[in-house]
XYZ file of C-alpha atoms in Angstrom:
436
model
C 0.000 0.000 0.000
C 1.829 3.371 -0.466
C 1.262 6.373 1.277
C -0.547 9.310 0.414
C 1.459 12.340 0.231
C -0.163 16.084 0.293
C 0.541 18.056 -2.477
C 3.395 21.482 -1.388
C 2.410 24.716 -2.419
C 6.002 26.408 -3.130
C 7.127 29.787 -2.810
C 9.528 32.394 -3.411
C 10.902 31.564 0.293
C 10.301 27.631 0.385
C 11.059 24.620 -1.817
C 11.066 20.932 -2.136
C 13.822 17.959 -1.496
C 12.389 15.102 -3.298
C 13.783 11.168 -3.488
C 13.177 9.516 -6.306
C 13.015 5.925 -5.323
C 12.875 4.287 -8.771
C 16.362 5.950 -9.348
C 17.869 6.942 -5.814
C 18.402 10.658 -7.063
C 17.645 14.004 -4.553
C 16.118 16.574 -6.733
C 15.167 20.027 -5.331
C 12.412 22.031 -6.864
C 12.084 25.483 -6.614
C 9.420 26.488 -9.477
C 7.011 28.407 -7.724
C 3.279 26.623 -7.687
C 1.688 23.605 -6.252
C 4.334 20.404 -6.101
C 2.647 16.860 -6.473
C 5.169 13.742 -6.024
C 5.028 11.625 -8.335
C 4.399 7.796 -7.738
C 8.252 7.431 -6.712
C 8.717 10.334 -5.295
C 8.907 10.717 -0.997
C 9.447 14.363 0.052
C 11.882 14.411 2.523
C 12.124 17.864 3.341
C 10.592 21.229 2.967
C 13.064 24.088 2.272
C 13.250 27.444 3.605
C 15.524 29.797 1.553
C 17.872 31.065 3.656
C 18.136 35.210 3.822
C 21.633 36.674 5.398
C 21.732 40.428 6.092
C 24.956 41.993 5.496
C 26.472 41.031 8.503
C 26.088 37.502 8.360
C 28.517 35.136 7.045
C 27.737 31.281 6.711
C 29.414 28.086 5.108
C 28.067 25.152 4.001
C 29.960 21.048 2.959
C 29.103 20.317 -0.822
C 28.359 16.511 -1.889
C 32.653 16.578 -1.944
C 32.861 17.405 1.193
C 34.378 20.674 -0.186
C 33.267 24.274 2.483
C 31.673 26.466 0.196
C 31.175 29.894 2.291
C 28.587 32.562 2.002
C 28.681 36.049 2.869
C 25.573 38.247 3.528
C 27.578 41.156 1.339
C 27.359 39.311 -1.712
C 25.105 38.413 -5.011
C 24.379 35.271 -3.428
C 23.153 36.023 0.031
C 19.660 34.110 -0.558
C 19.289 31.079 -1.474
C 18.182 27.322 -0.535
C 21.070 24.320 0.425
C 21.330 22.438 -2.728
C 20.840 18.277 -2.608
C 23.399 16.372 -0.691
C 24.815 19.311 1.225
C 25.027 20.666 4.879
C 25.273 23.637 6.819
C 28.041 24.119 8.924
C 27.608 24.209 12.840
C 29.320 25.046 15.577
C 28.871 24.577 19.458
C 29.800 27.662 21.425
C 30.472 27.851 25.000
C 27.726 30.252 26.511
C 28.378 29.824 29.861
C 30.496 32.444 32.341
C 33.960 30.401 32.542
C 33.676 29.256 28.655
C 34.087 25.522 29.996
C 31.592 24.224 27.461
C 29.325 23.320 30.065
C 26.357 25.300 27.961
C 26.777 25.590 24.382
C 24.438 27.316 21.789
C 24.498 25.265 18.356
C 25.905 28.545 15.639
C 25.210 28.158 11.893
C 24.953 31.736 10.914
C 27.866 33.802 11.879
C 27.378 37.372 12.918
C 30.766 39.816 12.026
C 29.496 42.897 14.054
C 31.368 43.716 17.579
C 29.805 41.938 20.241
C 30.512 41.930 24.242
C 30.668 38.408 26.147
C 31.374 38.244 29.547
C 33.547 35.674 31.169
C 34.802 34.589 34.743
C 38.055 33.260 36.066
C 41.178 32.898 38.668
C 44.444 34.417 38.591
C 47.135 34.680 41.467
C 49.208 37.680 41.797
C 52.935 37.480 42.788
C 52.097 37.839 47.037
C 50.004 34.864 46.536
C 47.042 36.233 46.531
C 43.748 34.176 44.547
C 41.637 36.469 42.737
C 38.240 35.654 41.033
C 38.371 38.399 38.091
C 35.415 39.046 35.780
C 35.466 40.782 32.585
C 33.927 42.203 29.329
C 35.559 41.090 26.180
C 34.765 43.196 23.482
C 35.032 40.891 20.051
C 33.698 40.422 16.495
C 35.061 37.649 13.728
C 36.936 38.868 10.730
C 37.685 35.684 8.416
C 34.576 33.277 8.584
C 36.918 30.712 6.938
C 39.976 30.902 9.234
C 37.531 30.664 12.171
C 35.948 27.664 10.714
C 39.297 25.885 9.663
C 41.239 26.790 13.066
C 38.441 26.515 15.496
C 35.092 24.966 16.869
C 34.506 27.503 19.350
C 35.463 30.705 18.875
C 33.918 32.151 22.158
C 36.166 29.564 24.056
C 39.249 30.074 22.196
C 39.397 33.574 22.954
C 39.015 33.710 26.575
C 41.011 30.791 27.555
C 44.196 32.351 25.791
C 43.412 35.741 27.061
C 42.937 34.021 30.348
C 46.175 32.039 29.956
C 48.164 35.952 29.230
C 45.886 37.524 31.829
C 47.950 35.333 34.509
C 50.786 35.676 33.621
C 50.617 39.253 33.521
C 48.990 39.169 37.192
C 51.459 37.196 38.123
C 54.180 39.711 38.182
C 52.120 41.964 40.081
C 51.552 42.193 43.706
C 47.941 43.029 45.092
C 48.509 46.532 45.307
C 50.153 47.231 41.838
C 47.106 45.513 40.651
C 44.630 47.430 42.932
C 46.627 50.887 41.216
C 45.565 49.806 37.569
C 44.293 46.661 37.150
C 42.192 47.703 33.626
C 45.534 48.176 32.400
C 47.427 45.180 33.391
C 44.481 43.305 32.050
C 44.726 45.178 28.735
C 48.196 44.309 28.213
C 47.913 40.704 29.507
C 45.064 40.088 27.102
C 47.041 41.644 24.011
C 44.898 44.343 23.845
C 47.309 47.619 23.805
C 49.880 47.845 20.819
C 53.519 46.409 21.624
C 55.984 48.519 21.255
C 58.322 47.344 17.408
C 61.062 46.374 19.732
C 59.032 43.754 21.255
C 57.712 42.311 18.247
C 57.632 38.870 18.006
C 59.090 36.628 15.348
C 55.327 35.011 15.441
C 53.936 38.406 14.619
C 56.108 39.715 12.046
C 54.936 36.991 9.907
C 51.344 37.144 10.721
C 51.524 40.948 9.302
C 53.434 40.064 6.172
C 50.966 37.418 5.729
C 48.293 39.922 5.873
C 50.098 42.097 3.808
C 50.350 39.419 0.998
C 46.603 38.180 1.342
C 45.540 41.962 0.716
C 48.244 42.019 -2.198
C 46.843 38.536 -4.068
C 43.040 39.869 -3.308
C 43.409 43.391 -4.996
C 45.015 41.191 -7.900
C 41.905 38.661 -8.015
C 39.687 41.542 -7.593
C 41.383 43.081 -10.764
C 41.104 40.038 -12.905
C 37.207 39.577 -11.725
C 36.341 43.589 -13.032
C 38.276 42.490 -16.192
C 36.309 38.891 -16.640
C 32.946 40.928 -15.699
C 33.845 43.701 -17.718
C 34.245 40.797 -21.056
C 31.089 38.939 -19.751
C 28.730 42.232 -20.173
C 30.620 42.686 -23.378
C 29.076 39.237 -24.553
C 25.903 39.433 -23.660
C 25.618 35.980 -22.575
C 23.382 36.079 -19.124
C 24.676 32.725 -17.416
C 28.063 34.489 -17.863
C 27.239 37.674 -17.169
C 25.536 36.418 -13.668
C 28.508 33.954 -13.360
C 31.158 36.530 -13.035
C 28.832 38.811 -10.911
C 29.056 36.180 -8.427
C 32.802 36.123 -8.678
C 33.640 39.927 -8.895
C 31.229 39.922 -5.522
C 33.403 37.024 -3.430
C 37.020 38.667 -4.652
C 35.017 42.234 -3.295
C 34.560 40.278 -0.026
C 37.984 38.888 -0.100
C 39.701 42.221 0.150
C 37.294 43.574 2.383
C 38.234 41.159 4.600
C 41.903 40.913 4.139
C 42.203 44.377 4.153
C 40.778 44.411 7.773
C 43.194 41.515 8.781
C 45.900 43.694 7.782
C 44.894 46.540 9.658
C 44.660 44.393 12.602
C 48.072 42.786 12.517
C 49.191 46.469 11.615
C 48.326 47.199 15.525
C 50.844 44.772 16.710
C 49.298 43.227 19.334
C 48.590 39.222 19.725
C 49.076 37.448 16.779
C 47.125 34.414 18.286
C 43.696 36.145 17.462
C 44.428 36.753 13.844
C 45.443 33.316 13.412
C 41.654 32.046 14.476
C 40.103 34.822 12.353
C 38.683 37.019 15.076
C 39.748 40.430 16.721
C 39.765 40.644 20.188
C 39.090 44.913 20.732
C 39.423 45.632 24.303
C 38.929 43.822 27.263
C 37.079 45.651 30.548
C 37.297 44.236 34.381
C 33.817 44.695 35.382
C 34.164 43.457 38.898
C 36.921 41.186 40.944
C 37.444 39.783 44.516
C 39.615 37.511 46.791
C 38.317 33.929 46.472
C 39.209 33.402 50.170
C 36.511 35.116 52.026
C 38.903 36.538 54.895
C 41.513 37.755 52.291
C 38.234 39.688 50.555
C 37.409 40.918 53.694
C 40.540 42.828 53.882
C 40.856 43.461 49.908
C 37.182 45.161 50.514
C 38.387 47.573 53.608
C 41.772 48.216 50.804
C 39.103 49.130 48.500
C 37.224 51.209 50.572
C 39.848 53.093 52.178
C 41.502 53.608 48.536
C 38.229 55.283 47.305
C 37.930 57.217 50.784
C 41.395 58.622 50.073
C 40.248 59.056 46.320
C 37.471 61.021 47.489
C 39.165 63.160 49.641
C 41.862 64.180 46.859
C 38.914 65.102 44.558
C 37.270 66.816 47.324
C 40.789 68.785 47.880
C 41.299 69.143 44.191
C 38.015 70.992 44.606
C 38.485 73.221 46.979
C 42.125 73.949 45.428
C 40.299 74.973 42.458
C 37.992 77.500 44.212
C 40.704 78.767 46.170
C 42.980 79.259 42.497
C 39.937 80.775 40.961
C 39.094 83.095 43.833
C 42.823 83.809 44.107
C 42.691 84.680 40.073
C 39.801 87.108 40.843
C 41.275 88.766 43.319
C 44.657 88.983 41.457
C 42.399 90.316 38.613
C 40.789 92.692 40.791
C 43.341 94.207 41.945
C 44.903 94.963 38.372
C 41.674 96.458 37.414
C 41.721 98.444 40.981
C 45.459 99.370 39.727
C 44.081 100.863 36.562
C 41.605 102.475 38.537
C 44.221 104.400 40.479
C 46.020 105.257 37.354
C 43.765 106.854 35.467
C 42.379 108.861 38.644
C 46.064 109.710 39.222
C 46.218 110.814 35.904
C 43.070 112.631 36.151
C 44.002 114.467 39.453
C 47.483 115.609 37.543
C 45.471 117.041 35.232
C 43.016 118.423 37.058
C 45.994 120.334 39.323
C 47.778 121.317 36.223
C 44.741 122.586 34.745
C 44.418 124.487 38.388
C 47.764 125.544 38.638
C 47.052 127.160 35.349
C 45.028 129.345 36.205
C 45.690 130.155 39.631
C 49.096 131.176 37.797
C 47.121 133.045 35.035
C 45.473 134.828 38.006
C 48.567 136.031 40.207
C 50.097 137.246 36.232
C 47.135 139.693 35.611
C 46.979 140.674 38.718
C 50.550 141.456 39.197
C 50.372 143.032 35.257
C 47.361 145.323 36.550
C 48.964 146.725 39.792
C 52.222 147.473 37.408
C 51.233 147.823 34.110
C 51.644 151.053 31.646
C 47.553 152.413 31.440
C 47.999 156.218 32.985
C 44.916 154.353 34.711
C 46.043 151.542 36.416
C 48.018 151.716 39.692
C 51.704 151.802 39.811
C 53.720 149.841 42.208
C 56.417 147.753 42.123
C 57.084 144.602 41.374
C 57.546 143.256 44.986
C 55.023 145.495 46.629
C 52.875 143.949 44.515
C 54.156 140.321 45.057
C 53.288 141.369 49.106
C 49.953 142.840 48.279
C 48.972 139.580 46.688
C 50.290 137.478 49.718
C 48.535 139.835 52.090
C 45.129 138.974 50.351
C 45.806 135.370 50.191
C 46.201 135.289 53.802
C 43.020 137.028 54.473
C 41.376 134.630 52.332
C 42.352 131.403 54.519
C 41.183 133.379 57.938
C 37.902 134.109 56.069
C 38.029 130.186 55.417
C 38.851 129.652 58.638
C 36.542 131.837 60.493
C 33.521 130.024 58.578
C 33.972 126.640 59.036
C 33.432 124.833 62.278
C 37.100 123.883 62.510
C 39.164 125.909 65.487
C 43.075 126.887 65.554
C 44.856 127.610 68.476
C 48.581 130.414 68.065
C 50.089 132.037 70.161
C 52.265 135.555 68.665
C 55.005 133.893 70.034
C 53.896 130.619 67.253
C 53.801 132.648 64.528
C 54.507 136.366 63.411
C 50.682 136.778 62.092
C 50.251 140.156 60.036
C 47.917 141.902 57.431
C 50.175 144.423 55.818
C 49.909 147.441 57.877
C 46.389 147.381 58.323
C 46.958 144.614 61.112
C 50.778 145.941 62.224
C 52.384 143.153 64.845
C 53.123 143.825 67.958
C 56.526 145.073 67.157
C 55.354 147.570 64.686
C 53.090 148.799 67.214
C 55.154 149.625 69.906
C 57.334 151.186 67.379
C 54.482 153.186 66.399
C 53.856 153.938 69.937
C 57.266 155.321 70.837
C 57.167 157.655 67.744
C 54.183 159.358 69.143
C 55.477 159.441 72.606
């Protein structure tokens, strides 16, 4: 009796894998419409096409057993696994210490820069156990080195940045690490560019491998414009699509080897390169003494190291209001200098100005009392000079008499006279005795 088989409607997103008993063939339809087996024919699967966005990379074994790999950047990002092949899968370790005790199963491969966290133990050089977890920050670069040189990407990575991580700590006591652990990490995990004089033999051929990969792709990249370039030319569509297909792998080719390059241009580990992934910077998110008494006292280290922190920022704070007040004042008292300057220079003027005239004043008067107008009065020059002084005396009693202010002289003090309208007591008696 056979079996009744229902009749598959395909689309533009599913096909058919069909057995043909009679003959032991696989045969794959794809026409869209309504499939009916035939009388020999046992549907073994139903297709779906598979779609890869630009970031995606996958690879898949041919009936030879040959990797034929995909990239979501090319002409041939969608389409269904012909007969008699299979996708390539990979287990990756999921869990925190990467010791494969979770896995998720990996078939499409996803080249953007992602984070993955991961656990582990390191001893520094006092003997001191430390549980240490950080943030690697990752992305693959060559989905066929990967493949070829690994079957767990994930795990590779943070076991040999583990395996540098402790030897780096190693060197360093507990405090040294406490002062800059991110940055012993960095440079553990080969991270931070080594200086040329460090550069290992390992290395230098890793980057003039690159080099030559980007060299032989610009070449095949050339020679697939030229072959497209003759296929449009033709006219011929199966050749035309052919070499579109190949003129879009070389493209990805140098893409790729032209990042490789600029990765082993940074000279840091070589070993990441060599399994087709980048390893971009590594973070320490949190670590601690695995001996609870020893984190007891690595906590109160902590703690006291931030208290100190916190009081040099608070004193860096204060210095800075103290500078900037100091600047203000230092500013203020240039301006305050100016100040004084110009009323200096104001007050000179204003005295000069004064002196002016008070000069211009004592000259006509002095030029009245002895000038040439039958008119004017005619004295001399020094009874004139006198005159003058005898009126500028009466001017400051006047002053004097007004205000509220009181002097005290004696006539022994000072020989006080207004020309001989106010004689001194020596004139006087003189004047006395003549009359006598």
């Amino acid at each position: 009796m056979v079996d009744v088989q229902q009749a598959i409607n395909i689309d533009e997103h599913h096909a058919v894998l069909v057995r043909n008993e009679d003959v032991g063939t696989l045969e794959q339809y794809t026409d869209q419409g309504l499939f009916v087996p035939g009388p020999y024919q046992q549907i073994l699967e139903i297709q779906e096409k598979i779609v890869l966005q630009e970031f995606e990379r996958m690879a898949y074994k041919d009936e030879t057993g040959k990797l034929i790999f995909i990239s979501g950047d090319s002409e041939m990002r969608n389409f269904f696994i012909p007969p008699f092949c299979e996708k390539v899968t990979q287990d990756w370790s999921i869990d925190l210490r990467k010791e494969h005790a979770q896995t998720r199963s990996i078939w499409k491969f996803d080249v953007r820069p992602s984070y993955m966290q991961y656990e582990f133990q390191c001893r520094t050089v006092d003997n001191v156990e430390l549980v240490v977890d950080v943030s690697l920050y990752w992305s693959i670069i060559d989905i066929e080195k990967m493949i070829m040189s690994t079957a767990d990407a994930p795990g590779d990575v943070c076991t040999h940045a583990r395996s540098k991580i402790i030897q780096s700590v190693s060197n360093k006591s507990l405090m040294e690490f406490l002062t800059d652990f991110n940055e012993i990490i960095r440079k553990g995990a080969g991270v931070d560019p080594q200086p040329d004089s460090v550069e290992s033999f390992e290395h230098r051929e890793v980057r003039e491998a690159a080099i030559e990969d980007t060299r032989k792709a610009t070449v095949a990249l050339e020679a697939a414009q030229r072959e497209f370039s003759e296929a449009e030319q033709s006219g011929d569509l199966d050749v035309k699509s052919a070499a579109l297909a190949q003129l879009s792998v070389a493209r990805s080719h140098l893409k790729t080897a032209a990042r490789q390059q600029s990765i082993a241009e940074r000279a840091h580990d070589p070993f990441y390169g060599s399994r087709g992934v980048d390893l971009i910077s590594v973070e320490v998110l949190q670590f601690s003494c695995s001996n609870p008494e020893t984190d007891v006292t690595l906590q109160e280290i902590i703690k006291e190291t931030a208290d100190r922190l916190k009081k040099e920022e608070f004193q860096k704070g204060e210095n800075v209001v103290a500078m900037k007040k100091m600047e203000g004042d230092i500013e203020l008292e240039r301006k305050n200098k100016e100040l004084i300057e110009i009323k200096k220079s104001h007050l000179i003027i204003e005295s000069k100005i004064e002196g002016q005239a008070e000069a211009q004043k004592i000259k006509s008067y002095i030029e009245e009392l002895t000038g040439q107008d039958p008119d004017s009065l005619k004295i001399g020059q020094g009874e004139a000079v006198d005159m003058f002084t005898m009126l500028r005396k009466m001017d400051t009693i006047k002053m004097l008499s007004e205000g509220k202010s009181s002097m005290y002289i004696t006539p022994d003090d000072v020989n006080l006279s207004i020309g001989h309208l106010y004689p001194s007591q020596e004139g006087a008696a003189n004047h006395t005795s003549r009359r006598k």
